[in-house]
mmCIF file of C-alpha atoms in Angstrom:
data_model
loop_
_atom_site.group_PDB
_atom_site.id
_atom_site.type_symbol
_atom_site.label_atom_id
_atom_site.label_comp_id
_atom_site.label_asym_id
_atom_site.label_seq_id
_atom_site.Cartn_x
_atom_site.Cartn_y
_atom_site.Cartn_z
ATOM 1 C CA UNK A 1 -151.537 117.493 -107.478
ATOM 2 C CA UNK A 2 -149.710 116.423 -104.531
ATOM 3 C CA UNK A 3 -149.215 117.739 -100.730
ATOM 4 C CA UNK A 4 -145.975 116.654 -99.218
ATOM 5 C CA UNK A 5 -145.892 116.696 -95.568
ATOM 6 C CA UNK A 6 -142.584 116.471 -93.904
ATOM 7 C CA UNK A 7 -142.487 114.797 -90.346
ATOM 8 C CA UNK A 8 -139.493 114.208 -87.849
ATOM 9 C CA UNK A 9 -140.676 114.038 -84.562
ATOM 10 C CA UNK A 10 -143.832 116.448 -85.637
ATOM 11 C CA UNK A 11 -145.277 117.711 -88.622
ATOM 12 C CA UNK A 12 -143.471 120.156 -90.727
ATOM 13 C CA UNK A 13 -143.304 121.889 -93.036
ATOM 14 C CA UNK A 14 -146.321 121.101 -95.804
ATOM 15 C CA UNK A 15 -145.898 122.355 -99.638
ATOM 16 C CA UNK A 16 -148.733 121.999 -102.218
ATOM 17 C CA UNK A 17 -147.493 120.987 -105.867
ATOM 18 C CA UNK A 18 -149.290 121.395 -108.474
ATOM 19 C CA UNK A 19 -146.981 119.645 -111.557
ATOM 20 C CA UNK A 20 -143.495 121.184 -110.649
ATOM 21 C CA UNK A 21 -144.633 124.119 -109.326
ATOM 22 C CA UNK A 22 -144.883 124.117 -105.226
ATOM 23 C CA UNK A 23 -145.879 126.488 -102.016
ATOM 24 C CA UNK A 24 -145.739 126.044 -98.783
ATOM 25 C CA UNK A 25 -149.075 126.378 -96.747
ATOM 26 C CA UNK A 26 -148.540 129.655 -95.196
ATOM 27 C CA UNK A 27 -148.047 131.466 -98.604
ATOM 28 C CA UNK A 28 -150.798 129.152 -99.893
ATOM 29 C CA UNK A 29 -152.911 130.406 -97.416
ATOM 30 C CA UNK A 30 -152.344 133.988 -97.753
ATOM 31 C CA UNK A 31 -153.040 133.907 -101.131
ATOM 32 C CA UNK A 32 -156.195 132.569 -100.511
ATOM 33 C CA UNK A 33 -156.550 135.618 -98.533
ATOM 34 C CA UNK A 34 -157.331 133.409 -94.800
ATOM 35 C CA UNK A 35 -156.533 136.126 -92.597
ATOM 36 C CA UNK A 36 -153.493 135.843 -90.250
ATOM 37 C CA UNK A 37 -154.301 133.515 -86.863
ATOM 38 C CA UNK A 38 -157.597 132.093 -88.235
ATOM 39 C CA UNK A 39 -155.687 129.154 -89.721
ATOM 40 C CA UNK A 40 -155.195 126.041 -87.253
ATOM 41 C CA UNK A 41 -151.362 124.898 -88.618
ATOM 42 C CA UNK A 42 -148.923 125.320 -87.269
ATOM 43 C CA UNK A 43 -150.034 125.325 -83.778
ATOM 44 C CA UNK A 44 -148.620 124.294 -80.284
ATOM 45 C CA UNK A 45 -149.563 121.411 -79.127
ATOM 46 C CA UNK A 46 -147.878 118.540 -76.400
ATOM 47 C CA UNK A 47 -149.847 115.970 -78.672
ATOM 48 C CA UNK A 48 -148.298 114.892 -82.129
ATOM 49 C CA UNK A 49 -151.080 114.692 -83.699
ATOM 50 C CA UNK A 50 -152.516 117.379 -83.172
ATOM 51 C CA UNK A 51 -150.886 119.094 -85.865
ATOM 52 C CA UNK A 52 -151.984 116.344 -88.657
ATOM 53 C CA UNK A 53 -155.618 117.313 -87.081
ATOM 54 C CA UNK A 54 -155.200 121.498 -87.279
ATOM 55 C CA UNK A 55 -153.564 120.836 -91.214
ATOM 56 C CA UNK A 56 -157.191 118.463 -91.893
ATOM 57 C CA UNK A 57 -159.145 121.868 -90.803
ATOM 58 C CA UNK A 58 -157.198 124.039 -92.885
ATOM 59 C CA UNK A 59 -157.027 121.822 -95.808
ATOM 60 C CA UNK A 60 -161.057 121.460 -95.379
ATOM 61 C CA UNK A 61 -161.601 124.626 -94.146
ATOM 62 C CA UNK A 62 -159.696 126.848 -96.612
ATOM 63 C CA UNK A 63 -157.995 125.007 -99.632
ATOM 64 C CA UNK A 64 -160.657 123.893 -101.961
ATOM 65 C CA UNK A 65 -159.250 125.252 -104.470
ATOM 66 C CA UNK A 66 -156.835 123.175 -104.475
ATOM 67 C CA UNK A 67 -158.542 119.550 -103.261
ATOM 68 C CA UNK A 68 -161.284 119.955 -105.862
ATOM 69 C CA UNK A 69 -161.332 123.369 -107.718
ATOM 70 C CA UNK A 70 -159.147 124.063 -110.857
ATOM 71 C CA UNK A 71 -156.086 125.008 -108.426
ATOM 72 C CA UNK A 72 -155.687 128.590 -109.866
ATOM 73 C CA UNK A 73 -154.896 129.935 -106.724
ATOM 74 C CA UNK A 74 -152.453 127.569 -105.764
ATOM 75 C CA UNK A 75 -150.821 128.054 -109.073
ATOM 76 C CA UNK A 76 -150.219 132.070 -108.895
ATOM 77 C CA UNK A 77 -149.395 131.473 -105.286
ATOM 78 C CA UNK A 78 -146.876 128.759 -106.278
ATOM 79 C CA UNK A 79 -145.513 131.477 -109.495
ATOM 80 C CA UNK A 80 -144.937 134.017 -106.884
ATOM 81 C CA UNK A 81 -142.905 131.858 -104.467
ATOM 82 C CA UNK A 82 -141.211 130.564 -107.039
ATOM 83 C CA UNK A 83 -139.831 134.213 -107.992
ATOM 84 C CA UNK A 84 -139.511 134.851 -104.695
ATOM 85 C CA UNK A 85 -136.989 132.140 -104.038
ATOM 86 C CA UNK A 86 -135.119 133.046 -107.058
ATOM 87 C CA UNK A 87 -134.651 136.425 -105.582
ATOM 88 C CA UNK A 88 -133.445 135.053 -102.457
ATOM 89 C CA UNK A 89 -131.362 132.567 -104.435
ATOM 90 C CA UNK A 90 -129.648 135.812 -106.429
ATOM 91 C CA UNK A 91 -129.130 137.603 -103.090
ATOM 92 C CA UNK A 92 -127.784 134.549 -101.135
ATOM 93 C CA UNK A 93 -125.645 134.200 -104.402
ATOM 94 C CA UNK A 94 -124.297 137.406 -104.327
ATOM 95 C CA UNK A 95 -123.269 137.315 -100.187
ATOM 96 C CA UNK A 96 -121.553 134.019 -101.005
ATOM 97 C CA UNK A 97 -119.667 134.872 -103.762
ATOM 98 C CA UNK A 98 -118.326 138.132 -102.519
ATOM 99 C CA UNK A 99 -120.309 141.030 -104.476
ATOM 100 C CA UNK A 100 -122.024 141.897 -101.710
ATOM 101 C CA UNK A 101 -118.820 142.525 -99.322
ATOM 102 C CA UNK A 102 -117.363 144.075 -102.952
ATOM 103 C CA UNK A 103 -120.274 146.772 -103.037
ATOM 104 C CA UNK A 104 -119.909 147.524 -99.531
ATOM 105 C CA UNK A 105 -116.058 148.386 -100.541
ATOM 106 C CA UNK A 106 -116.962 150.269 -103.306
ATOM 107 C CA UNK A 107 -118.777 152.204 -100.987
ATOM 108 C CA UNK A 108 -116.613 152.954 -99.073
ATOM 109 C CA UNK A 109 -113.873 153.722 -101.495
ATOM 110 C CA UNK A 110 -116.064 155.594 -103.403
ATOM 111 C CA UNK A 111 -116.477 157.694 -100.030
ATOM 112 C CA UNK A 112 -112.822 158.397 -99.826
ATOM 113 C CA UNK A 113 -112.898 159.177 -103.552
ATOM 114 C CA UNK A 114 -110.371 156.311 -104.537
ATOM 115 C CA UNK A 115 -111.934 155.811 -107.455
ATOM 116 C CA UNK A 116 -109.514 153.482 -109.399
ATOM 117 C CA UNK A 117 -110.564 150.701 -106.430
ATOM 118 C CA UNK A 118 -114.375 151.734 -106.632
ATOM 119 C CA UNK A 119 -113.964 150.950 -110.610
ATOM 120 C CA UNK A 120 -112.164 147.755 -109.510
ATOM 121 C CA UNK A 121 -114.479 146.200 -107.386
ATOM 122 C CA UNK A 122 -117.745 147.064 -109.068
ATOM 123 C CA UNK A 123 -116.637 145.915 -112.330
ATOM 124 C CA UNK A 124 -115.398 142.554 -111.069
ATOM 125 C CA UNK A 125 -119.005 141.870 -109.263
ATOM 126 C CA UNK A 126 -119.899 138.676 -110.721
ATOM 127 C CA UNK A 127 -123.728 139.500 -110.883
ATOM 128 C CA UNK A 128 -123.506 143.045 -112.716
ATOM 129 C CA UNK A 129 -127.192 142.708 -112.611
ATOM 130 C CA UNK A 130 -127.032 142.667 -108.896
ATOM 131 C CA UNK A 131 -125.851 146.319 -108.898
ATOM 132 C CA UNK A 132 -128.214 148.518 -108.419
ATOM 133 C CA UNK A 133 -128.787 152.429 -109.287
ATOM 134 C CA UNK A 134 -126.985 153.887 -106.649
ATOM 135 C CA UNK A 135 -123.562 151.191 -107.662
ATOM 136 C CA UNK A 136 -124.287 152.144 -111.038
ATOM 137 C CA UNK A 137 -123.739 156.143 -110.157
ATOM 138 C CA UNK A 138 -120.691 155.680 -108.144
ATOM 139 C CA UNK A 139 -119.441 153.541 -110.719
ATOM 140 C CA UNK A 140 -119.948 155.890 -113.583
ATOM 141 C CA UNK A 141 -118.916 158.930 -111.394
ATOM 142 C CA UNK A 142 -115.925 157.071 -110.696
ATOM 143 C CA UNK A 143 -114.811 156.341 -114.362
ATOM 144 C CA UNK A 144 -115.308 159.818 -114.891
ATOM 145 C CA UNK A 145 -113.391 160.855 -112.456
ATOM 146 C CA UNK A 146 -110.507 158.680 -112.078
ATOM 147 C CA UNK A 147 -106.962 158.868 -112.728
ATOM 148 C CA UNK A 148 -106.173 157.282 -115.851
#
């Protein structure tokens, strides 16, 4: 187990690993179900340290689980952001590659029924698994109905 703080100028962000799997505190926390504001980090604060102090009380206050239980809840928490960023990964993926400006298109071609285009773009989506239902209608009411 390890907790990696990151400081430049003030305390950062903090991440709990437990072997390669990692969360940061404020998903750790909510998995541990500490209700939103009771926790002490992050806080505001003119003092520096004040931050390593607030992260002490939550650590003591809130993660044993992970300082000296099995770390079970740190795991699941750590498996969930873990699919989480892979979502986000997929969907940042897909803006920065183009599908997502190509489904928009499709869209819109699909609204002005030029199908041949809507086939075009959708089928050229590098992600097909991206697509969802409502690209997978137009594109199958497309190939139906296009010009061929």
């Amino acid at each position: 187990r390890l907790i990696v703080l990151e400081f430049s100028w003030s305390l950062g962000p903090v991440t709990y690993h437990v072997g390669k799997a990692f969360v940061d505190h404020a998903a750790y926390l909510h998995a541990l179900g500490v209700a939103a504001g009771t926790n002490r980090y992050p806080g505001v604060s003119d003092d520096p340290l004040q931050a390593f102090r607030d992260l002490a009380h939550d650590i003591a206050t809130y993660c044993s689980d992970f300082v000296t239980g099995a770390a079970v809840i740190c795991s699941a928490a750590a498996e969930t952001a873990a699919i989480a960023r892979a979502a986000r990964h997929r969907r940042d993926t897909a803006r920065y590659v183009g599908d997502d400006a190509k489904r928009s298109e499709a869209r819109e071609a699909f609204e002005a029924c030029h199908y041949e285009h809507v086939i075009a773009l959708l089928e050229s989506v590098q992600d097909p698994s991206f697509l969802d239902p409502s690209d997978h209608s137009r594109l199958a009411i497309a190939r139906r109905r296009a010009i061929r």
